[in-house]
Short mmCIF file of C-alpha atoms in Angstrom, two decimals:
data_model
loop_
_atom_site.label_atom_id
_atom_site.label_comp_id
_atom_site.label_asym_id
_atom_site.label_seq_id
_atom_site.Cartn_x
_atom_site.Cartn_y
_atom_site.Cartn_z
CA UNK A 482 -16.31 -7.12 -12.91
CA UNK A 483 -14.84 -4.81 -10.10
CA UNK A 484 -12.77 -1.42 -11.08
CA UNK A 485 -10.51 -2.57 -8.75
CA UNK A 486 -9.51 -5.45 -6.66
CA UNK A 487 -6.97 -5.28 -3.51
CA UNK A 488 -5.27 -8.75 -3.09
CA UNK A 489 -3.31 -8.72 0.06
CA UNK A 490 -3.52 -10.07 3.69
CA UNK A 491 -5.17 -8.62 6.91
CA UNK A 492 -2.54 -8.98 9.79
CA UNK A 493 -3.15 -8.98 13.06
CA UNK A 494 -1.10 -6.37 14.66
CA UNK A 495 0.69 -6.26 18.62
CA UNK A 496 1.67 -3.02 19.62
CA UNK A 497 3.77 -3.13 22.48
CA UNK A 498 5.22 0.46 24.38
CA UNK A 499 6.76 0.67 27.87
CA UNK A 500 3.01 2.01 29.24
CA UNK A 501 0.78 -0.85 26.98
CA UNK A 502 0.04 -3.10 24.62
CA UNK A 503 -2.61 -2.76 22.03
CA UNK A 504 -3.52 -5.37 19.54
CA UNK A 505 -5.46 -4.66 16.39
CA UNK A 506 -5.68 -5.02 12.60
CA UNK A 507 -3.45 -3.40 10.21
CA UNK A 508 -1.96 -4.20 6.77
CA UNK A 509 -2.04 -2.60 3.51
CA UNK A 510 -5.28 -4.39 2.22
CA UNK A 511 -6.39 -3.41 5.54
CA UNK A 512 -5.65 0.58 4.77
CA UNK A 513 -6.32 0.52 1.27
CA UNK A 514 -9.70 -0.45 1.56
CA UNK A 515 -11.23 1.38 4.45
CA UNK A 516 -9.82 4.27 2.77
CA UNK A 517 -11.25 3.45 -0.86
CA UNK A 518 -14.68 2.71 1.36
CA UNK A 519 -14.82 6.58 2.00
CA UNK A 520 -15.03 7.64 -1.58
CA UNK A 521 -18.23 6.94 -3.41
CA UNK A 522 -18.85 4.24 -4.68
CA UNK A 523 -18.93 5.24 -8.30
CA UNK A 524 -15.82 2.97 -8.70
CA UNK A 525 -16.54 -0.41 -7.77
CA UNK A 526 -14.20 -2.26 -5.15
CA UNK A 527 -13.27 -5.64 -3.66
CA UNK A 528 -11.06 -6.82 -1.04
CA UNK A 529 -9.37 -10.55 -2.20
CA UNK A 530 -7.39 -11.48 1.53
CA UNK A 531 -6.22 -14.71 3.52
CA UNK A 532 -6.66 -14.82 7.21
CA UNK A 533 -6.76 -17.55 10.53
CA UNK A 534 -10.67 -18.63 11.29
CA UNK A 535 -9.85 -17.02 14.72
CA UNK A 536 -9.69 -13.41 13.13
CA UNK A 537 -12.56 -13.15 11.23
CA UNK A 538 -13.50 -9.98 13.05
CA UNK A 539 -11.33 -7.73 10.87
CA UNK A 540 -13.63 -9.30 8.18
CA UNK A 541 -16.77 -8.94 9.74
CA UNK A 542 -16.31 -5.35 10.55
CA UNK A 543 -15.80 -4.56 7.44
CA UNK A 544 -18.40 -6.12 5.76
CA UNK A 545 -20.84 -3.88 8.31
CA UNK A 546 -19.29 -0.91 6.90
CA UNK A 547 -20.48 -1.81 3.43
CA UNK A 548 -16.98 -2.98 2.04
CA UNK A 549 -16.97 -6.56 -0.40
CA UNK A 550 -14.45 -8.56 0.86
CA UNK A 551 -13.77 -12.40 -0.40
CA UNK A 552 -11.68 -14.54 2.15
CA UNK A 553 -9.66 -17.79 1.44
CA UNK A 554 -8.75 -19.82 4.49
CA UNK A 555 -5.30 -19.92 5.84
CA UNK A 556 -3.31 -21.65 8.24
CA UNK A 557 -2.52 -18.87 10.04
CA UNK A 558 -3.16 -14.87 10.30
CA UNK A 559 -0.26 -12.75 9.21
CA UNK A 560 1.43 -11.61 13.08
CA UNK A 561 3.11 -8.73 13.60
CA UNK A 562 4.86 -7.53 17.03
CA UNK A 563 5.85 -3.95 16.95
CA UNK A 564 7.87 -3.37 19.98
CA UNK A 565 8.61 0.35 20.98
CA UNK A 566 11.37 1.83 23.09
CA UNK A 567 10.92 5.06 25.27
CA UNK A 568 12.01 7.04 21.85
CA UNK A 569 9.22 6.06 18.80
CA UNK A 570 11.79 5.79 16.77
CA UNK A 571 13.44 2.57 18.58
CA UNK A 572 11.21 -0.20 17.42
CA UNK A 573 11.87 -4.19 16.78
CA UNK A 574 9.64 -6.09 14.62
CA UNK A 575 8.84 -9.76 14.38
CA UNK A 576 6.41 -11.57 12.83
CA UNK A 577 4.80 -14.20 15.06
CA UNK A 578 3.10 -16.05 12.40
CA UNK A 579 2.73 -16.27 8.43
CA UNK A 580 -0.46 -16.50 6.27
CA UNK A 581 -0.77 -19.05 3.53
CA UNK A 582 0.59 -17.30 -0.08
CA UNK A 583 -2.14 -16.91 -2.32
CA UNK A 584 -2.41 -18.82 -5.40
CA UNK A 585 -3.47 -19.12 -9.20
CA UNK A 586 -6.70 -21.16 -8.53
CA UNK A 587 -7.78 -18.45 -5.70
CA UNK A 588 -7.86 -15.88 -8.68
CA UNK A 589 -9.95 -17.74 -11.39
CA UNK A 590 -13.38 -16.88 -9.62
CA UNK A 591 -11.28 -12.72 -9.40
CA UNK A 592 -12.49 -10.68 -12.53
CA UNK A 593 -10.90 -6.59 -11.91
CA UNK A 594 -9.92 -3.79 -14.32
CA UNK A 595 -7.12 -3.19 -11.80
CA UNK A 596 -5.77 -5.18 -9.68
CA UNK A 597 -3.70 -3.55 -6.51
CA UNK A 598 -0.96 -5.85 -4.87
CA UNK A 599 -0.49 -5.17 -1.11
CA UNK A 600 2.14 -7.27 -0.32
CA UNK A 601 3.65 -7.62 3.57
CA UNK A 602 5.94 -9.97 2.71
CA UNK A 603 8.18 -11.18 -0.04
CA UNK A 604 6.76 -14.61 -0.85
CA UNK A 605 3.25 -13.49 -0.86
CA UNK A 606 2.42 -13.15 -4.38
CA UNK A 607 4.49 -15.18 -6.89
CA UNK A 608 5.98 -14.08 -9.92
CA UNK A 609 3.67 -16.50 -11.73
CA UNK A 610 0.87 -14.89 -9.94
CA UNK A 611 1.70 -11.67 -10.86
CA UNK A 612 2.20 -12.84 -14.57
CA UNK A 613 -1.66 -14.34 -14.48
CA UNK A 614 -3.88 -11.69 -13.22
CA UNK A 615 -2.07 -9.21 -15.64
CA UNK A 616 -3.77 -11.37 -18.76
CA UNK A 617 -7.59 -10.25 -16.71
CA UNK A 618 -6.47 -6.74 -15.85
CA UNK A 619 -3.70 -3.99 -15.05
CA UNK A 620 -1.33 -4.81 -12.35
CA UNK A 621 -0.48 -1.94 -9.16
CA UNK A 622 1.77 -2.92 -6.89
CA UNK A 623 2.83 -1.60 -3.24
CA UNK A 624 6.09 -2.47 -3.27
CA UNK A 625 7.12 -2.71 0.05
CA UNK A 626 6.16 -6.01 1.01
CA UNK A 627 8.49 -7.49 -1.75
CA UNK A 628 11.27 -5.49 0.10
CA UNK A 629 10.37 -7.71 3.90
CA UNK A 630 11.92 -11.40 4.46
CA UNK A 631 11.01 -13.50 7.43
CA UNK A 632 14.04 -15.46 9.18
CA UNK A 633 13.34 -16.96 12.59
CA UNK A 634 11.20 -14.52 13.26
CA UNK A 635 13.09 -11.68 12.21
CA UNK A 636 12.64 -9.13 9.59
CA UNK A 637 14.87 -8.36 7.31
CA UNK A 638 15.04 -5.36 4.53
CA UNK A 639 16.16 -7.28 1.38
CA UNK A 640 16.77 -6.59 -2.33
CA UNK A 641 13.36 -7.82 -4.48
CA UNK A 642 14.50 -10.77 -6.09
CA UNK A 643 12.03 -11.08 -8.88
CA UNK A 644 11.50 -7.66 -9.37
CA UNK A 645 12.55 -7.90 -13.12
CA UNK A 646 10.22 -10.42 -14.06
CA UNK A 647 7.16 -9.08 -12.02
CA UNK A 648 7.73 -5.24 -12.96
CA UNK A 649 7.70 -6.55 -16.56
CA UNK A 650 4.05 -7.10 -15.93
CA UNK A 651 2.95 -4.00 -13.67
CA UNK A 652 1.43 -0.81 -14.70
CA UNK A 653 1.58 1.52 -11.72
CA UNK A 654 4.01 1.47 -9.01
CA UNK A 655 3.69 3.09 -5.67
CA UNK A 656 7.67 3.16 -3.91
CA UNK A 657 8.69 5.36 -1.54
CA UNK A 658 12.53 7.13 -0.91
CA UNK A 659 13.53 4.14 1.05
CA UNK A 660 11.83 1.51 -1.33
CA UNK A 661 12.81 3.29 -4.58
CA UNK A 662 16.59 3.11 -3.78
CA UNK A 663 16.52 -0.83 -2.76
CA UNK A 664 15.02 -1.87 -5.91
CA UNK A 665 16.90 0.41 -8.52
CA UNK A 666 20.40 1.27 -6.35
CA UNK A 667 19.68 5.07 -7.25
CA UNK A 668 18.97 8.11 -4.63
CA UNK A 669 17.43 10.60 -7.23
CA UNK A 670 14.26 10.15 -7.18
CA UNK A 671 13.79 10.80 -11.12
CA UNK A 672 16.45 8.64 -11.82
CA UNK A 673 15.04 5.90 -9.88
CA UNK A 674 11.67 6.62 -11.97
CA UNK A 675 13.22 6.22 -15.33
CA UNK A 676 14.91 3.27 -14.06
CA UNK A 677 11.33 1.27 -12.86
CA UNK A 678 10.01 2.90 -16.40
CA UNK A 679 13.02 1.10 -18.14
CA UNK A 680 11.96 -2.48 -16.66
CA UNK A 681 8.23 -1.89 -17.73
CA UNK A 682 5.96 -0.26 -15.24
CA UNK A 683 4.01 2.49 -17.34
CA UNK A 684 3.06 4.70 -14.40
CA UNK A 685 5.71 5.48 -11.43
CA UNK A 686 5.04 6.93 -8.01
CA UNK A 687 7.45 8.01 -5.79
CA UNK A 688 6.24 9.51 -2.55
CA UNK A 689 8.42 11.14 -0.52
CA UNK A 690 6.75 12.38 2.48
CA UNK A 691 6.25 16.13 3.33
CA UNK A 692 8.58 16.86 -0.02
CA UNK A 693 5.34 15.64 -1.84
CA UNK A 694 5.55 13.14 -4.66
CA UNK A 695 6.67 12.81 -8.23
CA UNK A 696 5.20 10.22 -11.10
CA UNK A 697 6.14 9.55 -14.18
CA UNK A 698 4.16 8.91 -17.11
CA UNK A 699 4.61 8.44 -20.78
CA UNK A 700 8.37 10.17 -20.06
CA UNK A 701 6.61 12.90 -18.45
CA UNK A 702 7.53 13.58 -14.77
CA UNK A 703 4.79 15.34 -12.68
CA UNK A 704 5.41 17.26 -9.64
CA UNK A 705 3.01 16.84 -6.86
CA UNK A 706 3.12 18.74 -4.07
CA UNK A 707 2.48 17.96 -0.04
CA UNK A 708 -0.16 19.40 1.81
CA UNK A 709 0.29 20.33 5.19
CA UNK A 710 -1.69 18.83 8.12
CA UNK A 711 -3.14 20.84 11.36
CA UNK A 712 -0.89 18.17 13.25
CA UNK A 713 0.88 14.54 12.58
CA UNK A 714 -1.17 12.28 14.53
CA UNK A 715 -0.51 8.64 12.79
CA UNK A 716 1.11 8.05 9.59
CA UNK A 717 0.90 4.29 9.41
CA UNK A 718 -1.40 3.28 6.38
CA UNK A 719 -0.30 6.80 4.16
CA UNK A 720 1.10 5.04 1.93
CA UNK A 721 -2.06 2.84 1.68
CA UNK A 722 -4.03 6.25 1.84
CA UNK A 723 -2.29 7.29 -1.29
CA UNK A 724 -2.35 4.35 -3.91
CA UNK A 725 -5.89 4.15 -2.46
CA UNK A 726 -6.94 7.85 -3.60
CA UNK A 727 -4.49 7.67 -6.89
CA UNK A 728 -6.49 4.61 -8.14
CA UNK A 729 -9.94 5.94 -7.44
CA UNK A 730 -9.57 8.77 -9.40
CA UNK A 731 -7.13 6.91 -12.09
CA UNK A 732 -10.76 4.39 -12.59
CA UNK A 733 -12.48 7.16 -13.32
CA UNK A 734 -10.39 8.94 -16.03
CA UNK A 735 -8.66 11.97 -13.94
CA UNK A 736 -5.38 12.53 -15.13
CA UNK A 737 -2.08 12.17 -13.64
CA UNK A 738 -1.63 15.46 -12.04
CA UNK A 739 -5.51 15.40 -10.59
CA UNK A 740 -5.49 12.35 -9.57
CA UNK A 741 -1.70 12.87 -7.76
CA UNK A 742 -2.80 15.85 -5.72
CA UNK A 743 -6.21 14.12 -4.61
CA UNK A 744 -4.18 11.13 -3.40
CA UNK A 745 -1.93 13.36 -1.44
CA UNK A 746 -4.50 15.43 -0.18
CA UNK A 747 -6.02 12.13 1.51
CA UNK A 748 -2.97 11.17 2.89
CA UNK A 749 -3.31 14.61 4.80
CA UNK A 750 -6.31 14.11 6.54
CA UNK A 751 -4.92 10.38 7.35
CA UNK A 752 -1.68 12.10 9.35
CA UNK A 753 -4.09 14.26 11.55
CA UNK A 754 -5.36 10.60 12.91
CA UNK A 755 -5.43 7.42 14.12
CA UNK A 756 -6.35 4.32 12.49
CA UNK A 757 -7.54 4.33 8.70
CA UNK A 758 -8.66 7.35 6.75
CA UNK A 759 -12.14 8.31 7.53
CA UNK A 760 -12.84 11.62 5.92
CA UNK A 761 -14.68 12.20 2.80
CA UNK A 762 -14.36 13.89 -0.99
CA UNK A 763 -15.59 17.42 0.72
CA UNK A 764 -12.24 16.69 3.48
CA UNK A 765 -9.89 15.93 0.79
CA UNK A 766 -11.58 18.96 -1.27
CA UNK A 767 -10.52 21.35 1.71
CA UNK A 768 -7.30 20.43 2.01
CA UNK A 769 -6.99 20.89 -2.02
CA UNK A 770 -8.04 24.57 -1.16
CA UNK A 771 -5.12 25.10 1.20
CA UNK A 772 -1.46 26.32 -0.28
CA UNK A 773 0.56 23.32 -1.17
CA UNK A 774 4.29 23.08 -0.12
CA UNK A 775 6.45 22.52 -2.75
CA UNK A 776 9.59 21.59 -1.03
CA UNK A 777 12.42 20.86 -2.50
CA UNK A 778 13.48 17.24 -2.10
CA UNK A 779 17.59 16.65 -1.36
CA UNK A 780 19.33 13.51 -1.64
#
C-alpha cells in the first residue's frame, strides 16, 4: 500500500507566443509528482494516469527519475493549446483532444492511504469514482479541474455540478481565491472555508497567492503565511507544488500549521523557476529561515 496515490492525467501541452511555440508536458499529476519525487522517500508515492501510446515519453522520463507511475491506455492524450498575446496576460485556451475518464475497474488493482485527485477537466473522475476509492483511503482533491468544461474546443469556467455529492466524501481540499468563490458563491475566504467544512471536507485549503494561505481544521482556522521569492520566474504547477508538500508532511504526522508553511515554502522555490519543483528539504528549509509576509488578504 502507497501513502499516497495521484490519480490524474498527463497532458500534452502547446505553448504558442508571437516569437515561438514550445510543446511539452504539464498537468497537475504531472506537477504533483515531480515535486513529491524531491522529498525523500520516507512517504511512499504512486502516479495512477491515462495517456495516448504516442506520449509515453512523459512516462518514461519519469520512471528514469525514480518516480512509480501505473498507466491505463487511452484514446487520446489530454491537449492543451495555450495561446499568448504580446501582454502574458492575454491568453486563449483550447483543448485539442480529451483522454479517456478513468474508471472503477482501473482502481481495484489501486491500494493508497491517500488518494490525491488532479483533475483537468470536469468529467474526469465521476462522482461514483470519487465515492469508491474513499471506502480504500482518504480522498484530496485539486479542485480546479471540476471547475473546466470542454465545448467545441473551448473552455469554459463552470459551476461544479456534483460538488455536493463528491465533497461529501473528501477529506482535504486544496481551492484557490478564484476556485473557492465558484464553488461556495462567497469572497471571504473564511467564509468560503466554513462553507466547504459544512458540505464535509475535514481539512480546507485556501491559497491565495503572495497573501499566503489559510486552512481550516476541526473549526480551527490557521494562518499561513507567504514567503517571498528572489524573483517570479514560473508559477504554473504552484498549486501542484503546494498540495504536493502539504500531503508529504500530512503522511507523516506534522501538523496543520507545519505542514502549511512547508508547502508554501516549496511553492517558493517553484516561482523562482521553470518547469516542476526541483529543490530539496534543505531549499524549502532556507526559505523557512527567511521572514514570512503576512499580508493582509482584501476582498
Amino acid at each position: 500500500m502507497k501513502d499516497i496515490c495521484c490519480i490524474g492525467h498527463i497532458t500534452k501541452d502547446k505553448i504558442i507566443t508571437p516569437r515561438q511555440t514550445v510543446y511539452m508536458a504539464g498537468g497537475t499529476s504531472f506537477y504533483f509528482s515531480y515535486a513529491i519525487n524531491h522529498l525523500p522517500d520516507n512517504v511512499s508515492f504512486q502516479l495512477v494516469t491515462k495517456l495516448g501510446e504516442g506520449e509515453m515519453k512523459a512516462v518514461d522520463d519519469m520512471r528514469n527519475v525514480g518516480i512509480d507511475v501505473l498507466t491505463y491506455p487511452s484514446r487520446h492524450t489530454v491537449y492543451f493549446e495555450n495561446k499568448y498575446g504580446e501582454n502574458q496576460n492575454d491568453r486563449t485556451q483550447r483543448v485539442l483532444e480529451r483522454a479517456d475518464p478513468f474508471t472503477i475497474e482501473e482502481m481495484k488493482s489501486v491500494d493508497a492511504r491517500v488518494y490525491h485527485l488532479g483533475t483537468l477537466l470536469n468529467d474526469d473522475i465521476s462522482p461514483e469514482l470519487v465515492k469508491y476509492l474513499s471506502t480504500k483511503g482518504k480522498i484530496s482533491i485539486d479542485a480546479q479541474g471540476y471547475l473546466r468544461e470542454v465545448r467545441n474546443q473551448q473552455v469554459f469556467a463552470i459551476d461544479w455540478a456534483d460538488k455536493r455529492e463528491i465533497l461529501a466524501n473528501t477529506d482535504i481540499i486544496k481551492v484557490n481565491e478564484h476556485e473557492m468563490e465558484v464553488i461556495t458563491g462567497l469572497r471571504n475566504p473564511r467564509m468560503a472555508a466554513l462553507r466547504l467544512a459544512e458540505w464535509g471536507v475535514k481539512e480546507v485549503c485556501v491559497t491565495l497567492g503572495s497573501y499566503g494561505s489559510i486552512i481550516l481544521v476541526d473549526g480551527e482556522f490557521h494562518e499561513i503565511p507567504a514567503y517571498e521569492p528572489k524573483e517570479i520566474v514560473d508559477a504554473t504547477g504552484c498549486g501542484d507544488t503546494y498540495s504536493a508538500g502539504y500531503l508529504w508532511c500530512r503522511a507523516q504526522g506534522m501538523d496543520v500549521e507545519e505542514s502549511g508553511r512547508f508547502a508554501a515554502a516549496m511553492c517558493t522555490r517553484k516561482l523562482e523557476h521553470s518547469g516542476p519543483f526541483e529543490g530539496t528539504v534543505e531549499d524549502v528549509q532556507a526559505v523557512l529561515a527567511t521572514t514570512p509576509c503576512f499580508n493582509e488578504y482584501v476582498e
